[in-house]
PDB file of C-alpha atoms in Angstrom:
ATOM      1  CA  MET A   1      34.067 -31.427 -12.993  1.00  0.00           C
ATOM      2  CA  LEU A   2      31.230 -31.043  -9.702  1.00  0.00           C
ATOM      3  CA  ARG A   3      29.858 -28.090 -11.739  1.00  0.00           C
ATOM      4  CA  ARG A   4      27.896 -30.432 -14.765  1.00  0.00           C
ATOM      5  CA  PHE A   5      26.188 -32.281 -11.381  1.00  0.00           C
ATOM      6  CA  LEU A   6      24.576 -28.718 -10.433  1.00  0.00           C
ATOM      7  CA  LYS A   7      21.097 -27.861 -11.404  1.00  0.00           C
ATOM      8  CA  PRO A   8      20.632 -24.454 -12.338  1.00  0.00           C
ATOM      9  CA  ILE A   9      19.267 -22.390  -9.911  1.00  0.00           C
ATOM     10  CA  SER A  10      15.931 -20.878 -11.508  1.00  0.00           C
ATOM     11  CA  PRO A  11      15.225 -17.107 -10.606  1.00  0.00           C
ATOM     12  CA  PRO A  12      12.406 -16.445  -7.974  1.00  0.00           C
ATOM     13  CA  ARG A  13       8.844 -16.159  -8.917  1.00  0.00           C
ATOM     14  CA  LYS A  14       7.702 -12.380  -8.884  1.00  0.00           C
ATOM     15  CA  VAL A  15       4.269 -11.526  -7.622  1.00  0.00           C
ATOM     16  CA  ASP A  16       2.040 -10.895 -10.625  1.00  0.00           C
ATOM     17  CA  PHE A  17      -0.788  -8.253  -9.030  1.00  0.00           C
ATOM     18  CA  ILE A  18      -1.302  -6.110  -5.855  1.00  0.00           C
ATOM     19  CA  ILE A  19      -4.561  -4.958  -4.302  1.00  0.00           C
ATOM     20  CA  CYS A  20      -2.886  -1.933  -3.229  1.00  0.00           C
ATOM     21  CA  GLY A  21      -5.701   0.318  -2.592  1.00  0.00           C
ATOM     22  CA  THR A  22      -7.788   1.433  -0.603  1.00  0.00           C
ATOM     23  CA  GLN A  23      -8.233   0.801   3.021  1.00  0.00           C
ATOM     24  CA  LYS A  24     -11.464   0.230   4.002  1.00  0.00           C
ATOM     25  CA  GLY A  25     -12.813  -0.302   0.563  1.00  0.00           C
ATOM     26  CA  GLY A  26     -13.802  -3.709   0.291  1.00  0.00           C
ATOM     27  CA  THR A  27     -10.245  -4.998  -0.637  1.00  0.00           C
ATOM     28  CA  THR A  28     -10.382  -8.068   2.044  1.00  0.00           C
ATOM     29  CA  ALA A  29     -13.721  -9.180   0.317  1.00  0.00           C
ATOM     30  CA  LEU A  30     -11.799  -9.169  -3.027  1.00  0.00           C
ATOM     31  CA  TYR A  31      -8.759 -11.238  -1.118  1.00  0.00           C
ATOM     32  CA  GLN A  32     -11.111 -13.599  -0.169  1.00  0.00           C
ATOM     33  CA  HIS A  33     -12.895 -13.969  -3.525  1.00  0.00           C
ATOM     34  CA  LEU A  34      -9.615 -14.336  -5.046  1.00  0.00           C
ATOM     35  CA  GLN A  35      -8.102 -17.092  -2.612  1.00  0.00           C
ATOM     36  CA  ALA A  36     -10.823 -19.137  -4.321  1.00  0.00           C
ATOM     37  CA  HIS A  37      -9.607 -19.314  -7.660  1.00  0.00           C
ATOM     38  CA  PRO A  38      -7.408 -22.117  -8.821  1.00  0.00           C
ATOM     39  CA  ASP A  39      -5.428 -20.246 -11.270  1.00  0.00           C
ATOM     40  CA  LEU A  40      -4.025 -17.877  -8.412  1.00  0.00           C
ATOM     41  CA  CYS A  41      -1.842 -18.207  -5.225  1.00  0.00           C
ATOM     42  CA  LEU A  42      -2.479 -15.739  -2.438  1.00  0.00           C
ATOM     43  CA  SER A  43      -0.205 -14.509   0.088  1.00  0.00           C
ATOM     44  CA  ARG A  44      -0.508 -16.632   3.095  1.00  0.00           C
ATOM     45  CA  ARG A  45      -1.739 -13.440   5.248  1.00  0.00           C
ATOM     46  CA  LYS A  46      -3.684 -10.235   3.748  1.00  0.00           C
ATOM     47  CA  GLU A  47      -1.864  -6.843   4.531  1.00  0.00           C
ATOM     48  CA  VAL A  48       2.002  -8.297   4.134  1.00  0.00           C
ATOM     49  CA  HIS A  49       2.827  -4.842   4.642  1.00  0.00           C
ATOM     50  CA  PHE A  50       5.811  -4.878   2.780  1.00  0.00           C
ATOM     51  CA  PHE A  51       6.127  -2.102   0.463  1.00  0.00           C
ATOM     52  CA  ASP A  52       5.028   0.601   2.707  1.00  0.00           C
ATOM     53  CA  HIS A  53       8.198  -0.135   5.284  1.00  0.00           C
ATOM     54  CA  PRO A  54      10.967   1.767   3.602  1.00  0.00           C
ATOM     55  CA  GLU A  55      13.442   0.233   6.199  1.00  0.00           C
ATOM     56  CA  ARG A  56      13.217  -3.337   4.779  1.00  0.00           C
ATOM     57  CA  PHE A  57      15.022  -2.132   1.689  1.00  0.00           C
ATOM     58  CA  LYS A  58      18.428  -1.234   2.982  1.00  0.00           C
ATOM     59  CA  ASN A  59      18.924  -4.897   1.442  1.00  0.00           C
ATOM     60  CA  PRO A  60      16.541  -5.459  -1.050  1.00  0.00           C
ATOM     61  CA  ALA A  61      17.672  -9.029  -2.277  1.00  0.00           C
ATOM     62  CA  ALA A  62      17.071 -10.101   1.497  1.00  0.00           C
ATOM     63  CA  ALA A  63      13.866  -8.369   1.894  1.00  0.00           C
ATOM     64  CA  TYR A  64      12.523  -9.925  -1.381  1.00  0.00           C
ATOM     65  CA  ARG A  65      13.458 -13.555  -0.424  1.00  0.00           C
ATOM     66  CA  ARG A  66      11.451 -12.526   2.823  1.00  0.00           C
ATOM     67  CA  TYR A  67       8.745 -11.165   0.947  1.00  0.00           C
ATOM     68  CA  HIS A  68       8.659 -14.412  -1.189  1.00  0.00           C
ATOM     69  CA  ARG A  69       8.320 -16.828   1.523  1.00  0.00           C
ATOM     70  CA  GLN A  70       4.654 -15.083   1.813  1.00  0.00           C
ATOM     71  CA  PHE A  71       3.716 -17.458  -0.975  1.00  0.00           C
ATOM     72  CA  ARG A  72       3.159 -20.615  -1.464  1.00  0.00           C
ATOM     73  CA  PRO A  73       1.930 -21.721  -4.744  1.00  0.00           C
ATOM     74  CA  LYS A  74       0.551 -25.212  -5.384  1.00  0.00           C
ATOM     75  CA  ARG A  75       1.354 -25.018  -9.318  1.00  0.00           C
ATOM     76  CA  PRO A  76       3.980 -23.347 -11.344  1.00  0.00           C
ATOM     77  CA  ASP A  77       1.605 -21.511 -13.362  1.00  0.00           C
ATOM     78  CA  GLN A  78      -0.388 -20.200 -10.621  1.00  0.00           C
ATOM     79  CA  LEU A  79       0.142 -16.051 -10.534  1.00  0.00           C
ATOM     80  CA  LEU A  80       0.874 -14.547  -7.328  1.00  0.00           C
ATOM     81  CA  GLY A  81      -0.835 -11.708  -5.626  1.00  0.00           C
ATOM     82  CA  GLU A  82      -1.263  -9.953  -2.357  1.00  0.00           C
ATOM     83  CA  ALA A  83      -3.397  -7.138  -1.019  1.00  0.00           C
ATOM     84  CA  THR A  84      -2.323  -4.454   1.384  1.00  0.00           C
ATOM     85  CA  PRO A  85      -4.382  -1.723   0.513  1.00  0.00           C
ATOM     86  CA  SER A  86      -2.036   1.258   2.218  1.00  0.00           C
ATOM     87  CA  TYR A  87       0.250   0.862  -0.635  1.00  0.00           C
ATOM     88  CA  LEU A  88      -1.824   3.413  -2.733  1.00  0.00           C
ATOM     89  CA  TYR A  89      -1.575   6.050  -0.202  1.00  0.00           C
ATOM     90  CA  TRP A  90       1.639   5.380   1.732  1.00  0.00           C
ATOM     91  CA  PRO A  91       5.098   7.547   0.251  1.00  0.00           C
ATOM     92  CA  GLY A  92       7.128   5.469  -1.490  1.00  0.00           C
ATOM     93  CA  SER A  93       5.302   2.456  -1.711  1.00  0.00           C
ATOM     94  CA  ILE A  94       4.785   2.605  -5.067  1.00  0.00           C
ATOM     95  CA  GLN A  95       7.855   3.433  -6.750  1.00  0.00           C
ATOM     96  CA  ARG A  96       9.195   0.381  -4.564  1.00  0.00           C
ATOM     97  CA  MET A  97       6.323  -1.855  -6.414  1.00  0.00           C
ATOM     98  CA  HIS A  98       7.718  -0.747  -9.634  1.00  0.00           C
ATOM     99  CA  GLN A  99      11.558  -1.216  -8.603  1.00  0.00           C
ATOM    100  CA  TYR A 100      10.647  -4.853  -7.564  1.00  0.00           C
ATOM    101  CA  ASN A 101       8.473  -5.566 -10.700  1.00  0.00           C
ATOM    102  CA  PRO A 102       7.408  -2.989 -13.685  1.00  0.00           C
ATOM    103  CA  ALA A 103       5.302  -5.549 -15.174  1.00  0.00           C
ATOM    104  CA  LEU A 104       3.357  -5.868 -11.736  1.00  0.00           C
ATOM    105  CA  LYS A 105      -0.550  -5.174 -12.267  1.00  0.00           C
ATOM    106  CA  PRO A 106      -1.876  -3.078  -9.707  1.00  0.00           C
ATOM    107  CA  ILE A 107      -5.690  -3.078  -8.596  1.00  0.00           C
ATOM    108  CA  VAL A 108      -7.792  -0.583  -6.829  1.00  0.00           C
ATOM    109  CA  VAL A 109     -11.157  -0.637  -4.994  1.00  0.00           C
ATOM    110  CA  LEU A 110     -12.420   2.685  -4.640  1.00  0.00           C
ATOM    111  CA  ARG A 111     -15.383   3.139  -2.035  1.00  0.00           C
ATOM    112  CA  ASN A 112     -17.546   6.759  -1.628  1.00  0.00           C
ATOM    113  CA  PRO A 113     -14.405   8.527   0.643  1.00  0.00           C
ATOM    114  CA  ILE A 114     -17.301  10.065   3.064  1.00  0.00           C
ATOM    115  CA  GLU A 115     -18.394   6.426   4.118  1.00  0.00           C
ATOM    116  CA  ARG A 116     -14.965   5.000   3.489  1.00  0.00           C
ATOM    117  CA  ALA A 117     -13.733   7.806   6.120  1.00  0.00           C
ATOM    118  CA  TYR A 118     -16.395   7.262   8.734  1.00  0.00           C
ATOM    119  CA  SER A 119     -15.789   3.447   8.483  1.00  0.00           C
ATOM    120  CA  HIS A 120     -11.757   4.120   8.875  1.00  0.00           C
ATOM    121  CA  TRP A 121     -12.694   5.976  12.018  1.00  0.00           C
ATOM    122  CA  ASN A 122     -15.375   3.577  13.609  1.00  0.00           C
ATOM    123  CA  MET A 123     -12.396   1.040  12.909  1.00  0.00           C
ATOM    124  CA  GLN A 124      -9.824   2.964  15.119  1.00  0.00           C
ATOM    125  CA  ARG A 125     -12.463   3.306  17.640  1.00  0.00           C
ATOM    126  CA  VAL A 126     -13.434  -0.447  17.704  1.00  0.00           C
ATOM    127  CA  LYS A 127      -9.553  -0.823  18.477  1.00  0.00           C
ATOM    128  CA  GLY A 128      -9.381   1.228  21.175  1.00  0.00           C
ATOM    129  CA  VAL A 129      -6.798   3.962  19.718  1.00  0.00           C
ATOM    130  CA  GLU A 130      -9.172   6.717  18.681  1.00  0.00           C
ATOM    131  CA  PRO A 131     -10.455   8.912  21.611  1.00  0.00           C
ATOM    132  CA  LEU A 132     -12.343  11.459  19.479  1.00  0.00           C
ATOM    133  CA  SER A 133     -15.657  11.480  18.116  1.00  0.00           C
ATOM    134  CA  PHE A 134     -15.761  11.054  14.445  1.00  0.00           C
ATOM    135  CA  SER A 135     -16.884  14.859  14.420  1.00  0.00           C
ATOM    136  CA  ASP A 136     -14.226  15.988  16.297  1.00  0.00           C
ATOM    137  CA  ALA A 137     -11.374  13.508  14.567  1.00  0.00           C
ATOM    138  CA  ILE A 138     -12.070  14.736  11.185  1.00  0.00           C
ATOM    139  CA  ARG A 139     -12.085  18.572  12.088  1.00  0.00           C
ATOM    140  CA  ALA A 140      -8.611  18.012  14.228  1.00  0.00           C
ATOM    141  CA  GLU A 141      -7.142  15.781  10.959  1.00  0.00           C
ATOM    142  CA  PRO A 142      -5.043  18.688   9.587  1.00  0.00           C
ATOM    143  CA  ASP A 143      -3.212  18.665  12.875  1.00  0.00           C
ATOM    144  CA  ARG A 144      -3.054  15.279  13.528  1.00  0.00           C
ATOM    145  CA  VAL A 145      -1.840  14.298   9.696  1.00  0.00           C
ATOM    146  CA  GLY A 146       1.005  15.182   7.846  1.00  0.00           C
ATOM    147  CA  GLN A 147       2.954  16.647  10.757  1.00  0.00           C
ATOM    148  CA  GLY A 148       5.795  14.072  10.420  1.00  0.00           C
ATOM    149  CA  ASP A 149       4.406  11.366  12.727  1.00  0.00           C
ATOM    150  CA  ASP A 150       4.451   8.219  10.906  1.00  0.00           C
ATOM    151  CA  TYR A 151       2.074   6.543  13.316  1.00  0.00           C
ATOM    152  CA  ALA A 152      -0.560   9.267  13.351  1.00  0.00           C
ATOM    153  CA  ASP A 153      -0.688   9.335   9.336  1.00  0.00           C
ATOM    154  CA  ARG A 154      -1.354   6.145   9.603  1.00  0.00           C
ATOM    155  CA  ILE A 155      -4.118   5.606  11.886  1.00  0.00           C
ATOM    156  CA  PHE A 156      -6.090   9.273  11.855  1.00  0.00           C
ATOM    157  CA  SER A 157      -6.058   9.711   8.197  1.00  0.00           C
ATOM    158  CA  TYR A 158      -9.492   9.667   7.491  1.00  0.00           C
ATOM    159  CA  ILE A 159      -9.759  12.277   5.170  1.00  0.00           C
ATOM    160  CA  ASP A 160      -6.430  12.466   3.362  1.00  0.00           C
ATOM    161  CA  ARG A 161      -7.115   8.521   2.338  1.00  0.00           C
ATOM    162  CA  GLY A 162     -10.157   9.386   0.702  1.00  0.00           C
ATOM    163  CA  ARG A 163      -8.118  12.029  -1.643  1.00  0.00           C
ATOM    164  CA  TYR A 164      -8.280   9.362  -4.718  1.00  0.00           C
ATOM    165  CA  ALA A 165      -7.475  11.510  -7.655  1.00  0.00           C
ATOM    166  CA  GLN A 166      -4.012  12.865  -6.715  1.00  0.00           C
ATOM    167  CA  GLN A 167      -2.997   8.979  -5.485  1.00  0.00           C
ATOM    168  CA  LEU A 168      -4.083   7.552  -9.092  1.00  0.00           C
ATOM    169  CA  ARG A 169      -2.417   9.872 -10.732  1.00  0.00           C
ATOM    170  CA  HIS A 170       0.800   9.522  -8.688  1.00  0.00           C
ATOM    171  CA  LEU A 171       0.531   5.426  -9.331  1.00  0.00           C
ATOM    172  CA  TRP A 172       0.133   6.144 -13.209  1.00  0.00           C
ATOM    173  CA  GLU A 173       3.089   7.676 -12.841  1.00  0.00           C
ATOM    174  CA  TYR A 174       4.680   4.151 -12.508  1.00  0.00           C
ATOM    175  CA  PHE A 175       2.318   2.200 -14.037  1.00  0.00           C
ATOM    176  CA  PRO A 176       0.421   2.925 -17.218  1.00  0.00           C
ATOM    177  CA  LYS A 177      -2.945   3.135 -16.752  1.00  0.00           C
ATOM    178  CA  GLU A 178      -3.920   0.418 -19.014  1.00  0.00           C
ATOM    179  CA  GLN A 179      -1.724  -1.956 -16.431  1.00  0.00           C
ATOM    180  CA  THR A 180      -4.274  -0.974 -13.909  1.00  0.00           C
ATOM    181  CA  LEU A 181      -7.562  -1.811 -12.668  1.00  0.00           C
ATOM    182  CA  ILE A 182      -9.613   0.465 -10.614  1.00  0.00           C
ATOM    183  CA  LEU A 183     -12.818  -0.712  -9.317  1.00  0.00           C
ATOM    184  CA  ARG A 184     -15.747   0.692  -7.408  1.00  0.00           C
ATOM    185  CA  SER A 185     -16.536  -1.035  -3.775  1.00  0.00           C
ATOM    186  CA  GLU A 186     -20.201  -0.918  -4.008  1.00  0.00           C
ATOM    187  CA  VAL A 187     -20.440  -2.936  -7.301  1.00  0.00           C
ATOM    188  CA  LEU A 188     -18.050  -5.472  -5.730  1.00  0.00           C
ATOM    189  CA  LYS A 189     -20.282  -5.701  -2.738  1.00  0.00           C
ATOM    190  CA  ASN A 190     -23.751  -5.490  -4.889  1.00  0.00           C
ATOM    191  CA  GLN A 191     -22.656  -7.290  -8.192  1.00  0.00           C
ATOM    192  CA  PRO A 192     -19.315  -9.326  -7.181  1.00  0.00           C
ATOM    193  CA  ALA A 193     -20.095 -11.881 -10.150  1.00  0.00           C
ATOM    194  CA  ASP A 194     -19.750  -8.818 -12.693  1.00  0.00           C
ATOM    195  CA  THR A 195     -16.541  -7.301 -10.935  1.00  0.00           C
ATOM    196  CA  LEU A 196     -14.662 -10.805 -10.312  1.00  0.00           C
ATOM    197  CA  ALA A 197     -15.253 -11.434 -14.164  1.00  0.00           C
ATOM    198  CA  GLU A 198     -13.705  -7.862 -14.914  1.00  0.00           C
ATOM    199  CA  VAL A 199     -10.741  -8.899 -12.653  1.00  0.00           C
ATOM    200  CA  CYS A 200     -10.248 -12.080 -14.057  1.00  0.00           C
ATOM    201  CA  SER A 201     -10.226 -10.454 -17.584  1.00  0.00           C
ATOM    202  CA  PHE A 202      -7.513  -8.383 -16.470  1.00  0.00           C
ATOM    203  CA  LEU A 203      -5.353 -11.036 -15.380  1.00  0.00           C
ATOM    204  CA  LEU A 204      -5.821 -12.962 -18.417  1.00  0.00           C
ATOM    205  CA  ILE A 205      -7.564 -15.988 -16.198  1.00  0.00           C
ATOM    206  CA  ASN A 206     -10.501 -18.192 -16.630  1.00  0.00           C
ATOM    207  CA  PRO A 207     -13.418 -16.528 -14.600  1.00  0.00           C
ATOM    208  CA  LEU A 208     -14.923 -18.003 -11.176  1.00  0.00           C
ATOM    209  CA  PRO A 209     -17.913 -20.275 -12.136  1.00  0.00           C
ATOM    210  CA  HIS A 210     -19.468 -19.395  -8.795  1.00  0.00           C
ATOM    211  CA  VAL A 211     -19.194 -16.349  -6.899  1.00  0.00           C
ATOM    212  CA  GLU A 212     -21.392 -15.247  -3.557  1.00  0.00           C
ATOM    213  CA  PRO A 213     -21.486 -12.143  -1.996  1.00  0.00           C
ATOM    214  CA  ILE A 214     -18.546 -11.636   0.943  1.00  0.00           C
ATOM    215  CA  ASN A 215     -19.378  -9.002   3.967  1.00  0.00           C
ATOM    216  CA  ALA A 216     -15.898  -9.066   5.208  1.00  0.00           C
ATOM    217  CA  HIS A 217     -14.708  -6.974   8.737  1.00  0.00           C
ATOM    218  CA  ALA A 218     -17.857  -5.230   8.904  1.00  0.00           C
ATOM    219  CA  ARG A 219     -18.090  -3.427  12.369  1.00  0.00           C
ATOM    220  CA  PRO A 220     -21.386  -2.171  13.858  1.00  0.00           C
ATOM    221  CA  TYR A 221     -21.709   1.489  14.080  1.00  0.00           C
ATOM    222  CA  THR A 222     -22.807   2.796  17.506  1.00  0.00           C
ATOM    223  CA  SER A 223     -24.815   5.522  15.164  1.00  0.00           C
ATOM    224  CA  PRO A 224     -25.056   6.634  11.871  1.00  0.00           C
ATOM    225  CA  LEU A 225     -23.011   9.474  10.076  1.00  0.00           C
ATOM    226  CA  ALA A 226     -24.086  12.810  11.241  1.00  0.00           C
ATOM    227  CA  ASP A 227     -25.809  14.895   8.578  1.00  0.00           C
ATOM    228  CA  ALA A 228     -23.361  17.705   9.674  1.00  0.00           C
ATOM    229  CA  ASP A 229     -20.601  15.510   9.451  1.00  0.00           C
ATOM    230  CA  ARG A 230     -21.910  14.464   6.169  1.00  0.00           C
ATOM    231  CA  THR A 231     -22.073  17.619   4.561  1.00  0.00           C
ATOM    232  CA  TYR A 232     -18.421  18.779   5.951  1.00  0.00           C
ATOM    233  CA  LEU A 233     -16.945  16.264   3.965  1.00  0.00           C
ATOM    234  CA  ALA A 234     -18.640  16.705   1.058  1.00  0.00           C
ATOM    235  CA  SER A 235     -17.883  19.849   0.621  1.00  0.00           C
ATOM    236  CA  LEU A 236     -14.149  19.033   1.273  1.00  0.00           C
ATOM    237  CA  TYR A 237     -14.078  16.184  -1.542  1.00  0.00           C
ATOM    238  CA  ARG A 238     -16.319  17.907  -4.181  1.00  0.00           C
ATOM    239  CA  GLN A 239     -13.533  18.803  -6.626  1.00  0.00           C
ATOM    240  CA  GLU A 240     -11.782  16.073  -5.639  1.00  0.00           C
ATOM    241  CA  ILE A 241     -14.492  13.593  -6.685  1.00  0.00           C
ATOM    242  CA  LYS A 242     -15.394  15.595 -10.236  1.00  0.00           C
ATOM    243  CA  ASP A 243     -11.310  15.227 -10.761  1.00  0.00           C
ATOM    244  CA  LEU A 244     -11.783  11.540 -10.105  1.00  0.00           C
ATOM    245  CA  GLU A 245     -14.838  11.419 -12.396  1.00  0.00           C
ATOM    246  CA  ALA A 246     -12.915  12.819 -15.060  1.00  0.00           C
ATOM    247  CA  GLU A 247     -10.129  10.456 -14.693  1.00  0.00           C
ATOM    248  CA  LEU A 248     -12.153   7.358 -15.052  1.00  0.00           C
ATOM    249  CA  ASP A 249     -14.985   8.527 -16.975  1.00  0.00           C
ATOM    250  CA  TRP A 250     -17.100   7.574 -13.720  1.00  0.00           C
ATOM    251  CA  ASP A 251     -20.422   9.077 -12.253  1.00  0.00           C
ATOM    252  CA  CYS A 252     -20.075   9.711  -8.965  1.00  0.00           C
ATOM    253  CA  SER A 253     -22.818  11.921  -7.745  1.00  0.00           C
ATOM    254  CA  ASP A 254     -24.101   9.887  -5.250  1.00  0.00           C
ATOM    255  CA  TRP A 255     -21.038  10.033  -3.409  1.00  0.00           C
ATOM    256  CA  LEU A 256     -22.182  13.318  -2.667  1.00  0.00           C
ATOM    257  CA  ASP A 257     -25.974  12.485  -2.303  1.00  0.00           C
TER     258      ASP A 257
END
């Protein structure tokens, strides 16, 4: 008899989109821009780091409940989104995102991988976790990264995270290309209104009426990137960038200048 007094329990809302890459690519600025959109509900904090920790999925139902507590929509029609740029790079993250919501829309912001690597190193230097110079760090990376040490892989992957073409191909194994949006960091920085209009169109929401540039998490460098290190990285990335141009129909020649 009591059953007729019980309200049906609605299934929890699922996250609609994720800014999943790339680290030091401008994702904080994009997250902050989207926080201002009335049709969106962004996670309470940036970088939730949910899908890149496999130990959380021993009980997926309980893990999802914790995940959903990051979102507090003011209206039922708001889209839910978050930004954890390590997902694109970290093994297993994309697969877990797809298992959670196959209709999810991934957004990726790509930055010149040479500049990205230097910015990544500078961040770790400021944090006090990188004892090596940039020149030494990028040459030591093959011995530090990919050796089964998760901490080292997260902290010292300056070069490896810039191999975008292979990361995007992995993303498209789970999410069709048309369900993903790939942006250029420099366009977001220099023409934020154009980039935000593209994001809003992708998410099927109205454009933001007024967009001001955001310079987020900018850390001062002790010195500019040395020409020798730039040349070294350009030699490593040259084919990778050509592959990316073919995949996205982009012209990235300025990345190698």
